[in-house]
Amino acid sequence: MGHNRTRQGDTGAVAGGPYGQETPDATISDRSWAPDVRAAVFCALALFGLVLLIDWANATLNLVRLCLWAPLSGLLYLVLHPVRVTAGPGWLAVRGLGRRRHVCTCLLTAVRYSEGVAARLVLSDSLGNRVELDPQILIDNPLLLHRLDTGARFALDAGLLRTGHTELRRLVERADNTVARGVFEASDLH
């Protein structure tokens, strides 16, 4: 009586249903989240250390200035703290500091892609849930994008996804091109 267990990093999908017969631990996370958190901590600590060093060198370091620099460094960390994107069978979640939002990908009704200074992908489902994320996270994590695409195709086939399926298709093609380019460069076929 062997049970199918997934190794960390596997998608957990086996043949069957819109998502396959997936195990409960089939959650996929953004691979760059932990390094991004470390970078945010490093930047905040570097700022704190640098301003303390400058104050000390100028003989202006005192308790008031120390109490000013600590919250400023903390604020920098809060600004730089990345959101964590996770996906499982039929859902995608975005967790920031203090809040978590999710959508049911098989119930998507709209996908909006807005370009600008910071590109954003906005997903809405029929339950009234809405998430907003940087599309580059999905391009950098093909397994997350695959989960989203699988659910969006199911929603499109069910007639729920009314707007945005072409934008999502373009995002998938862009990710595929990025992955293919990376494979060619790694194998010196470019």
CSV table of C-alpha atoms in Angstrom, one decimal:
chain,number,residue,atom,x,y,z
A,1,MET,CA,0.0,0.0,0.0
A,2,GLY,CA,2.4,2.7,-1.1
A,3,HIS,CA,1.3,6.2,-0.9
A,4,ASN,CA,2.5,8.8,-3.4
A,5,ARG,CA,4.6,11.3,-1.4
A,6,THR,CA,6.2,14.3,-3.0
A,7,ARG,CA,9.7,15.4,-2.4
A,8,GLN,CA,10.3,19.1,-1.7
A,9,GLY,CA,10.2,21.0,-4.9
A,10,ASP,CA,8.0,18.5,-6.8
A,11,THR,CA,4.7,19.7,-8.1
A,12,GLY,CA,2.8,16.8,-6.4
A,13,ALA,CA,0.7,16.2,-9.5
A,14,VAL,CA,-0.2,12.8,-10.7
A,15,ALA,CA,-2.6,11.9,-13.5
A,16,GLY,CA,-6.3,12.7,-12.9
A,17,GLY,CA,-8.7,15.7,-12.4
A,18,PRO,CA,-7.8,19.3,-13.2
A,19,TYR,CA,-5.0,19.2,-10.7
A,20,GLY,CA,-4.2,15.5,-10.6
A,21,GLN,CA,-4.4,13.5,-7.4
A,22,GLU,CA,-2.3,15.9,-5.3
A,23,THR,CA,-0.9,15.3,-1.9
A,24,PRO,CA,-1.7,17.8,0.9
A,25,ASP,CA,2.0,18.9,1.0
A,26,ALA,CA,1.9,20.0,-2.7
A,27,THR,CA,2.4,23.7,-1.9
A,28,ILE,CA,4.9,25.6,-4.0
A,29,SER,CA,6.6,28.7,-2.8
A,30,ASP,CA,8.6,31.5,-4.4
A,31,ARG,CA,12.2,30.3,-4.5
A,32,SER,CA,13.7,33.8,-4.1
A,33,TRP,CA,11.7,34.8,-1.1
A,34,ALA,CA,14.2,33.8,1.6
A,35,PRO,CA,17.2,35.5,-0.2
A,36,ASP,CA,15.1,38.6,-0.7
A,37,VAL,CA,14.3,38.7,3.1
A,38,ARG,CA,18.0,38.3,3.9
A,39,ALA,CA,18.8,41.2,1.5
A,40,ALA,CA,16.1,43.4,3.2
A,41,VAL,CA,17.6,42.6,6.6
A,42,PHE,CA,21.1,43.3,5.3
A,43,CYS,CA,20.1,46.7,3.8
A,44,ALA,CA,18.3,47.8,7.0
A,45,LEU,CA,21.3,46.8,9.2
A,46,ALA,CA,23.8,48.3,6.8
A,47,LEU,CA,21.9,51.6,6.9
A,48,PHE,CA,21.8,51.5,10.7
A,49,GLY,CA,25.5,50.7,11.0
A,50,LEU,CA,26.5,53.3,8.5
A,51,VAL,CA,24.6,56.2,10.1
A,52,LEU,CA,25.9,55.1,13.5
A,53,LEU,CA,29.4,55.1,12.1
A,54,ILE,CA,29.0,58.5,10.6
A,55,ASP,CA,27.5,59.9,13.8
A,56,TRP,CA,30.3,58.4,15.8
A,57,ALA,CA,33.0,59.7,13.4
A,58,ASN,CA,31.5,63.2,13.7
A,59,ALA,CA,31.1,62.9,17.5
A,60,THR,CA,27.3,63.6,17.2
A,61,LEU,CA,26.2,60.1,18.3
A,62,ASN,CA,23.8,60.4,21.3
A,63,LEU,CA,20.7,58.6,22.6
A,64,VAL,CA,18.3,60.8,20.7
A,65,ARG,CA,20.0,60.2,17.4
A,66,LEU,CA,20.3,56.5,18.1
A,67,CYS,CA,16.5,56.4,18.8
A,68,LEU,CA,16.0,58.2,15.5
A,69,TRP,CA,18.1,55.8,13.4
A,70,ALA,CA,16.7,52.6,14.8
A,71,PRO,CA,13.1,53.2,13.6
A,72,LEU,CA,14.3,54.6,10.3
A,73,SER,CA,16.2,51.3,9.7
A,74,GLY,CA,13.1,49.4,10.7
A,75,LEU,CA,11.0,51.4,8.3
A,76,LEU,CA,13.5,50.6,5.5
A,77,TYR,CA,13.1,46.9,6.3
A,78,LEU,CA,9.3,47.1,6.2
A,79,VAL,CA,9.5,48.8,2.8
A,80,LEU,CA,11.9,46.2,1.4
A,81,HIS,CA,10.2,43.1,2.9
A,82,PRO,CA,9.1,41.0,0.0
A,83,VAL,CA,5.7,39.4,-0.3
A,84,ARG,CA,5.6,35.6,-0.2
A,85,VAL,CA,3.7,33.9,-3.0
A,86,THR,CA,2.6,30.3,-2.6
A,87,ALA,CA,0.3,28.1,-4.6
A,88,GLY,CA,-1.4,24.8,-4.1
A,89,PRO,CA,-4.0,22.8,-6.0
A,90,GLY,CA,-6.6,25.4,-7.0
A,91,TRP,CA,-5.3,28.4,-5.1
A,92,LEU,CA,-2.6,31.1,-5.1
A,93,ALA,CA,-1.8,33.2,-2.0
A,94,VAL,CA,0.2,36.4,-1.5
A,95,ARG,CA,1.4,37.0,2.1
A,96,GLY,CA,2.8,40.3,3.1
A,97,LEU,CA,3.6,41.6,6.6
A,98,GLY,CA,0.4,41.2,8.6
A,99,ARG,CA,-2.0,40.1,5.9
A,100,ARG,CA,-2.6,37.2,3.6
A,101,ARG,CA,-4.8,37.3,0.5
A,102,HIS,CA,-5.6,34.4,-1.8
A,103,VAL,CA,-7.7,33.5,-4.8
A,104,CYS,CA,-9.1,30.2,-6.0
A,105,THR,CA,-7.4,29.8,-9.4
A,106,CYS,CA,-10.1,27.4,-10.7
A,107,LEU,CA,-12.7,30.2,-10.0
A,108,LEU,CA,-10.8,33.1,-11.6
A,109,THR,CA,-13.1,35.7,-13.2
A,110,ALA,CA,-10.5,38.3,-14.2
A,111,VAL,CA,-6.8,38.7,-14.8
A,112,ARG,CA,-5.5,42.2,-15.3
A,113,TYR,CA,-1.9,43.1,-16.2
A,114,SER,CA,-0.9,46.7,-15.6
A,115,GLU,CA,2.4,48.0,-16.8
A,116,GLY,CA,4.0,51.1,-15.5
A,117,VAL,CA,6.9,51.9,-13.1
A,118,ALA,CA,6.1,48.6,-11.3
A,119,ALA,CA,4.2,46.0,-13.4
A,120,ARG,CA,1.3,44.4,-11.4
A,121,LEU,CA,-0.8,41.3,-12.1
A,122,VAL,CA,-4.3,41.5,-10.4
A,123,LEU,CA,-6.3,38.3,-10.1
A,124,SER,CA,-9.9,38.1,-9.0
A,125,ASP,CA,-12.1,35.1,-8.4
A,126,SER,CA,-15.9,34.5,-8.2
A,127,LEU,CA,-15.8,34.5,-4.4
A,128,GLY,CA,-14.8,38.1,-4.3
A,129,ASN,CA,-11.1,37.5,-3.5
A,130,ARG,CA,-8.4,39.5,-5.1
A,131,VAL,CA,-4.6,39.4,-5.1
A,132,GLU,CA,-2.0,41.7,-6.6
A,133,LEU,CA,1.5,40.6,-7.3
A,134,ASP,CA,4.6,41.4,-9.4
A,135,PRO,CA,4.4,39.2,-12.5
A,136,GLN,CA,8.2,38.8,-12.4
A,137,ILE,CA,7.7,36.5,-9.4
A,138,LEU,CA,5.7,34.1,-11.6
A,139,ILE,CA,8.3,34.3,-14.5
A,140,ASP,CA,11.1,33.5,-12.0
A,141,ASN,CA,9.1,30.6,-10.6
A,142,PRO,CA,7.7,28.5,-13.4
A,143,LEU,CA,6.0,26.0,-11.0
A,144,LEU,CA,3.9,28.9,-9.5
A,145,LEU,CA,3.0,30.1,-13.0
A,146,HIS,CA,2.0,26.5,-13.9
A,147,ARG,CA,-0.3,26.3,-10.9
A,148,LEU,CA,-1.9,29.6,-11.9
A,149,ASP,CA,-2.2,28.7,-15.6
A,150,THR,CA,-3.7,25.3,-14.7
A,151,GLY,CA,-6.4,26.9,-12.6
A,152,ALA,CA,-7.0,29.7,-15.1
A,153,ARG,CA,-7.5,27.1,-17.9
A,154,PHE,CA,-10.1,25.3,-15.8
A,155,ALA,CA,-11.9,28.6,-15.1
A,156,LEU,CA,-11.8,29.5,-18.8
A,157,ASP,CA,-13.2,26.1,-19.7
A,158,ALA,CA,-16.0,26.5,-17.1
A,159,GLY,CA,-16.8,29.9,-18.5
A,160,LEU,CA,-15.8,31.8,-15.4
A,161,LEU,CA,-12.7,33.6,-16.7
A,162,ARG,CA,-14.2,36.4,-18.7
A,163,THR,CA,-11.2,38.8,-19.0
A,164,GLY,CA,-7.5,38.5,-19.1
A,165,HIS,CA,-6.9,35.0,-20.5
A,166,THR,CA,-4.8,36.5,-23.3
A,167,GLU,CA,-2.7,38.5,-20.8
A,168,LEU,CA,-2.1,35.4,-18.9
A,169,ARG,CA,-1.2,33.5,-22.1
A,170,ARG,CA,1.4,36.2,-22.9
A,171,LEU,CA,2.9,35.9,-19.4
A,172,VAL,CA,3.2,32.1,-19.8
A,173,GLU,CA,4.8,32.5,-23.2
A,174,ARG,CA,7.2,35.1,-21.8
A,175,ALA,CA,8.1,32.8,-19.0
A,176,ASP,CA,8.6,29.9,-21.5
A,177,ASN,CA,10.9,32.1,-23.6
A,178,THR,CA,12.9,33.0,-20.5
A,179,VAL,CA,13.3,29.4,-19.4
A,180,ALA,CA,14.3,28.3,-23.0
A,181,ARG,CA,16.8,31.1,-23.2
A,182,GLY,CA,18.3,30.1,-19.9
A,183,VAL,CA,18.6,26.5,-21.1
A,184,PHE,CA,20.3,27.5,-24.3
A,185,GLU,CA,22.7,29.8,-22.4
A,186,ALA,CA,23.5,27.1,-19.9
A,187,SER,CA,24.2,24.5,-22.6
A,188,ASP,CA,26.1,27.0,-24.8
A,189,LEU,CA,23.6,26.7,-27.7
A,190,HIS,CA,22.9,30.4,-28.0
